[in-house]
Coordinates of N, CA and C in Angstrom, one line a residue:
Q17 N 3.3 -3.9 8.3 CA 3.5 -5.0 9.2 C 2.8 -4.6 10.5
V18 N 2.2 -5.7 11.1 CA 1.6 -5.6 12.4 C 2.2 -6.6 13.4
Q19 N 2.6 -6.2 14.5 CA 3.0 -7.2 15.6 C 1.9 -7.3 16.6
L20 N 1.6 -8.5 17.0 CA 0.5 -8.7 18.0 C 1.1 -9.5 19.1
V21 N 0.8 -9.1 20.3 CA 1.3 -9.7 21.6 C 0.1 -10.0 22.5
E22 N -0.2 -11.3 22.7 CA -1.3 -11.6 23.6 C -0.7 -11.7 25.1
S23 N -1.7 -11.5 26.0 CA -1.4 -11.7 27.4 C -2.7 -11.9 28.1
G24 N -2.5 -12.3 29.4 CA -3.7 -12.5 30.2 C -4.2 -13.9 30.4
G25 N -3.5 -14.9 29.8 CA -3.8 -16.3 30.0 C -3.4 -16.7 31.4
G26 N -3.8 -17.9 31.8 CA -3.4 -18.4 33.1 C -4.3 -19.6 33.5
L27 N -4.2 -20.0 34.7 CA -5.0 -21.1 35.3 C -6.2 -20.5 36.1
V28 N -7.4 -21.1 35.8 CA -8.6 -20.6 36.4 C -9.5 -21.8 36.7
Q29 N -10.3 -21.7 37.7 CA -11.2 -22.8 38.0 C -12.4 -22.7 37.0
A30 N -13.1 -23.8 36.8 CA -14.3 -23.8 36.0 C -15.3 -22.8 36.6
G31 N -16.0 -22.0 35.8 CA -16.9 -21.0 36.2 C -16.3 -19.7 36.4
G32 N -14.9 -19.6 36.4 CA -14.2 -18.4 36.6 C -14.1 -17.6 35.3
S33 N -13.3 -16.5 35.4 CA -13.2 -15.5 34.3 C -11.8 -15.2 34.0
L34 N -11.5 -14.8 32.8 CA -10.2 -14.3 32.4 C -10.4 -13.2 31.3
R35 N -9.5 -12.3 31.2 CA -9.5 -11.4 30.1 C -8.2 -11.4 29.4
L36 N -8.3 -11.8 28.1 CA -7.1 -11.8 27.3 C -6.9 -10.4 26.6
S37 N -5.7 -10.0 26.5 CA -5.4 -8.8 25.7 C -4.5 -9.1 24.5
C38 N -4.7 -8.3 23.5 CA -3.9 -8.4 22.3 C -3.5 -7.0 21.9
A39 N -2.2 -6.7 22.2 CA -1.7 -5.4 22.0 C -1.0 -5.4 20.6
A40 N -1.2 -4.4 19.8 CA -0.7 -4.3 18.5 C 0.3 -3.1 18.3
S41 N 1.2 -3.3 17.5 CA 2.1 -2.2 17.1 C 2.3 -2.3 15.6
G42 N 2.6 -1.1 15.0 CA 2.8 -1.1 13.6 C 1.7 -0.5 12.8
R43 N 0.5 -0.8 13.2 CA -0.7 -0.3 12.5 C -1.9 -0.1 13.5
A44 N -2.8 0.7 13.1 CA -4.0 0.9 14.0 C -4.9 -0.3 13.8
L45 N -5.3 -0.9 14.9 CA -6.1 -2.1 14.8 C -7.5 -1.8 14.2
D46 N -8.0 -0.6 14.3 CA -9.4 -0.4 13.8 C -9.4 -0.5 12.2
T47 N -8.3 -0.7 11.6 CA -8.3 -0.9 10.1 C -8.3 -2.3 9.7
F48 N -8.3 -3.2 10.7 CA -8.2 -4.7 10.5 C -9.5 -5.4 10.9
I49 N -9.6 -6.6 10.4 CA -10.5 -7.6 11.0 C -9.7 -8.2 12.1
M50 N -10.2 -8.3 13.3 CA -9.5 -8.9 14.4 C -10.1 -10.2 14.8
G51 N -9.3 -11.2 15.0 CA -9.9 -12.5 15.4 C -9.2 -13.1 16.6
W52 N -9.9 -14.0 17.3 CA -9.3 -14.8 18.3 C -9.6 -16.3 17.9
F53 N -8.5 -17.1 18.0 CA -8.6 -18.5 17.7 C -8.0 -19.2 18.9
R54 N -8.2 -20.5 18.9 CA -7.6 -21.3 20.0 C -7.2 -22.7 19.4
R55 N -6.2 -23.3 20.1 CA -5.8 -24.6 19.6 C -5.5 -25.5 20.8
T56 N -6.0 -26.7 20.7 CA -5.6 -27.7 21.7 C -4.8 -28.8 21.0
P57 N -4.0 -29.5 21.8 CA -3.1 -30.5 21.2 C -3.8 -31.5 20.3
G58 N -3.3 -31.7 19.1 CA -3.8 -32.6 18.1 C -5.0 -32.1 17.3
K59 N -5.4 -30.9 17.5 CA -6.5 -30.3 16.8 C -6.1 -29.1 16.0
E60 N -7.0 -28.8 15.0 CA -6.7 -27.6 14.2 C -7.1 -26.4 15.0
R61 N -6.5 -25.3 14.5 CA -6.9 -24.0 15.1 C -8.4 -23.7 15.0
E62 N -9.0 -23.3 16.0 CA -10.5 -23.2 16.1 C -10.8 -21.7 16.2
F63 N -11.8 -21.3 15.5 CA -12.3 -19.9 15.6 C -13.0 -19.7 16.9
V64 N -12.8 -18.6 17.5 CA -13.5 -18.2 18.8 C -14.4 -17.0 18.6
A65 N -13.8 -15.9 18.1 CA -14.5 -14.7 17.9 C -13.8 -13.7 17.0
A66 N -14.5 -12.8 16.4 CA -13.9 -11.8 15.5 C -14.7 -10.6 15.4
F67 N -14.1 -9.5 15.1 CA -14.9 -8.3 14.9 C -14.2 -7.4 13.8
K68 N -15.0 -6.6 13.2 CA -14.5 -5.7 12.2 C -14.4 -4.3 12.8
G69 N -13.2 -3.8 12.7 CA -13.0 -2.5 13.4 C -13.8 -1.4 12.8
S70 N -14.0 -1.4 11.5 CA -14.7 -0.3 10.9 C -16.1 -0.1 11.3
D71 N -16.9 -1.2 11.6 CA -18.3 -1.0 12.0 C -18.7 -1.8 13.2
A72 N -17.7 -2.4 13.9 CA -17.9 -3.1 15.1 C -18.8 -4.4 15.0
T73 N -18.9 -4.9 13.8 CA -19.6 -6.2 13.5 C -18.8 -7.3 14.3
T74 N -19.5 -8.1 15.0 CA -18.9 -9.2 15.7 C -19.4 -10.6 15.3
N75 N -18.7 -11.6 15.5 CA -19.1 -13.0 15.2 C -18.4 -13.8 16.3
Y76 N -19.2 -14.7 16.9 CA -18.7 -15.6 18.0 C -19.0 -17.0 17.6
A77 N -18.1 -17.9 17.9 CA -18.4 -19.3 17.8 C -19.6 -19.7 18.7
H78 N -20.3 -20.7 18.3 CA -21.5 -21.1 19.1 C -21.1 -21.6 20.5
S79 N -19.9 -22.2 20.6 CA -19.4 -22.7 21.8 C -19.1 -21.7 22.9
V80 N -18.9 -20.4 22.4 CA -18.6 -19.4 23.4 C -19.6 -18.2 23.5
E81 N -20.6 -18.3 22.6 CA -21.6 -17.2 22.5 C -22.3 -17.1 23.8
G82 N -22.4 -15.8 24.3 CA -23.0 -15.6 25.6 C -22.1 -15.7 26.8
R83 N -20.9 -16.2 26.6 CA -19.9 -16.3 27.6 C -18.7 -15.4 27.4
F84 N -18.3 -15.3 26.1 CA -17.2 -14.5 25.7 C -17.6 -13.2 25.1
S85 N -16.8 -12.2 25.2 CA -17.2 -10.9 24.5 C -15.9 -10.2 24.1
L86 N -16.0 -9.5 23.0 CA -14.9 -8.7 22.5 C -15.0 -7.2 22.9
S87 N -13.9 -6.6 23.0 CA -13.9 -5.2 23.2 C -12.5 -4.6 22.7
R88 N -12.4 -3.3 22.6 CA -11.2 -2.8 22.1 C -10.9 -1.4 22.8
D89 N -9.7 -1.0 22.8 CA -9.3 0.3 23.3 C -8.4 0.9 22.2
N90 N -9.0 1.8 21.4 CA -8.2 2.3 20.3 C -7.0 3.1 20.8
A91 N -7.2 3.8 21.9 CA -6.1 4.6 22.4 C -4.9 3.7 22.7
K92 N -5.1 2.5 23.2 CA -4.0 1.6 23.5 C -3.7 0.6 22.4
N93 N -4.5 0.7 21.3 CA -4.4 -0.2 20.1 C -4.4 -1.6 20.6
T94 N -5.4 -1.9 21.4 CA -5.5 -3.2 22.1 C -6.9 -3.7 21.9
V95 N -7.0 -5.0 21.7 CA -8.3 -5.7 21.7 C -8.3 -6.7 22.9
Y96 N -9.5 -7.0 23.4 CA -9.7 -7.8 24.5 C -10.7 -8.9 24.2
L97 N -10.5 -10.0 24.9 CA -11.4 -11.1 24.9 C -11.8 -11.4 26.3
E98 N -13.0 -11.0 26.7 CA -13.4 -11.3 28.1 C -14.1 -12.7 28.1
M99 N -13.6 -13.5 28.9 CA -14.1 -14.9 29.0 C -14.7 -15.2 30.3
N100 N -16.0 -15.5 30.3 CA -16.7 -15.7 31.6 C -17.3 -17.2 31.6
S101 N -17.6 -17.6 32.7 CA -18.2 -18.9 32.9 C -17.4 -20.0 32.2
L102 N -16.1 -19.9 32.4 CA -15.2 -20.8 31.7 C -15.4 -22.3 32.0
K103 N -15.2 -23.1 31.0 CA -15.4 -24.5 31.1 C -14.0 -25.2 30.9
H104 N -14.0 -26.4 31.3 CA -12.7 -27.2 31.1 C -12.4 -27.3 29.6
E105 N -13.4 -27.4 28.8 CA -13.2 -27.5 27.4 C -12.7 -26.2 26.7
D106 N -12.7 -25.1 27.4 CA -12.1 -23.9 26.9 C -10.6 -23.9 27.0
T107 N -10.0 -24.9 27.7 CA -8.6 -25.0 27.8 C -7.9 -25.1 26.5
A108 N -7.0 -24.2 26.2 CA -6.3 -24.1 24.9 C -5.3 -23.0 24.9
V109 N -4.5 -23.0 23.9 CA -3.6 -21.8 23.6 C -4.5 -20.9 22.7
Y110 N -4.6 -19.6 23.2 CA -5.4 -18.6 22.5 C -4.5 -17.7 21.7
Y111 N -4.9 -17.5 20.5 CA -4.2 -16.6 19.6 C -5.0 -15.4 19.1
C112 N -4.4 -14.3 19.0 CA -5.0 -13.1 18.4 C -4.5 -13.1 16.9
A113 N -5.3 -12.6 16.0 CA -4.9 -12.5 14.6 C -5.6 -11.3 14.0
A114 N -4.9 -10.8 13.0 CA -5.4 -9.6 12.3 C -5.4 -9.9 10.8
R115 N -6.5 -9.4 10.1 CA -6.7 -9.6 8.7 C -6.9 -8.3 8.0
R116 N -6.2 -8.1 6.9 CA -6.4 -7.0 6.1 C -7.7 -7.2 5.3
G117 N -8.4 -6.2 4.9 CA -9.6 -6.3 4.1 C -10.9 -6.0 4.9
V118 N -12.0 -6.3 4.3 CA -13.3 -5.9 4.9 C -14.2 -7.1 5.2
I119 N -13.8 -8.3 4.8 CA -14.6 -9.5 5.1 C -14.3 -10.1 6.4
L120 N -15.3 -10.2 7.3 CA -15.1 -10.9 8.6 C -15.2 -12.4 8.3
T121 N -14.1 -13.1 8.5 CA -14.0 -14.5 8.2 C -13.6 -15.3 9.5
I122 N -14.0 -16.5 9.5 CA -13.6 -17.4 10.6 C -12.6 -18.4 10.3
T123 N -12.0 -18.2 9.1 CA -11.0 -19.2 8.6 C -9.6 -18.7 8.9
P124 N -8.8 -19.5 9.7 CA -7.5 -19.0 10.2 C -6.6 -18.6 9.0
R125 N -6.6 -19.4 7.9 CA -5.6 -19.1 6.9 C -5.8 -17.8 6.2
E126 N -7.0 -17.2 6.4 CA -7.3 -15.9 5.8 C -6.8 -14.7 6.6
Y127 N -6.2 -15.0 7.8 CA -5.6 -13.9 8.6 C -4.1 -13.8 8.3
N128 N -3.7 -12.5 8.3 CA -2.3 -12.2 7.8 C -1.3 -12.2 9.0
Y129 N -1.7 -11.8 10.1 CA -0.8 -11.6 11.3 C -1.3 -12.3 12.5
W130 N -0.3 -12.9 13.2 CA -0.7 -13.7 14.4 C 0.2 -13.4 15.6
G131 N -0.3 -13.4 16.7 CA 0.5 -13.4 17.9 C 1.1 -14.7 18.3
Q132 N 1.8 -14.7 19.4 CA 2.5 -16.0 19.8 C 1.6 -16.9 20.6
G133 N 0.5 -16.4 21.1 CA -0.4 -17.3 21.8 C -0.2 -17.1 23.3
T134 N -1.3 -17.4 24.0 CA -1.3 -17.4 25.5 C -2.1 -18.6 26.0
Q135 N -1.6 -19.3 27.0 CA -2.2 -20.5 27.4 C -3.3 -20.2 28.4
V136 N -4.4 -20.8 28.2 CA -5.6 -20.7 29.1 C -5.9 -22.1 29.6
T137 N -5.8 -22.3 30.9 CA -6.1 -23.7 31.5 C -7.2 -23.5 32.5
V138 N -8.3 -24.3 32.2 CA -9.5 -24.2 33.1 C -9.6 -25.6 33.8
S139 N -9.4 -25.5 35.1 CA -9.5 -26.8 35.9 C -10.9 -27.1 36.2
S140 N -11.2 -28.4 36.2 CA -12.6 -28.8 36.4 C -12.9 -29.2 37.9

C-alpha cells in the first residue's frame, strides 16, 4: 500500500508560480510511475504530467509543457510539480497518483493510488 498526500495548493495571480508536493508513505516512490492529474467541475480528470522513477522518463500534457516541471526527493520520498507562468485555465484540484509497473501512462484509471487532492486557483 502507498499513501499519498498532496500539499502546496493555493490562490495565485496569473503569471505566478506554485510548487505542489506529493509525500508518500508505505513504499519508495522510485519504484512507481508517478503522475499528476487535475480536475475542474463537470470535467473528467485530466493528465498533467508523469514520470518513471526507474529511468526518470517524463511526459507532460501539451497544455503545461514548458511551464510545469517534475522533480523528486528520494530521501523525503516526495515528488514535486513546479508550476510557472500559471494561467486562469490551470485552476483545478490537482491530484498525485502512483502506478505499479513500468509503463508510463496518461490514463487515470491505470493508476493504483491517489492522494486527496489540493486546490489551485489562478486569478486572472
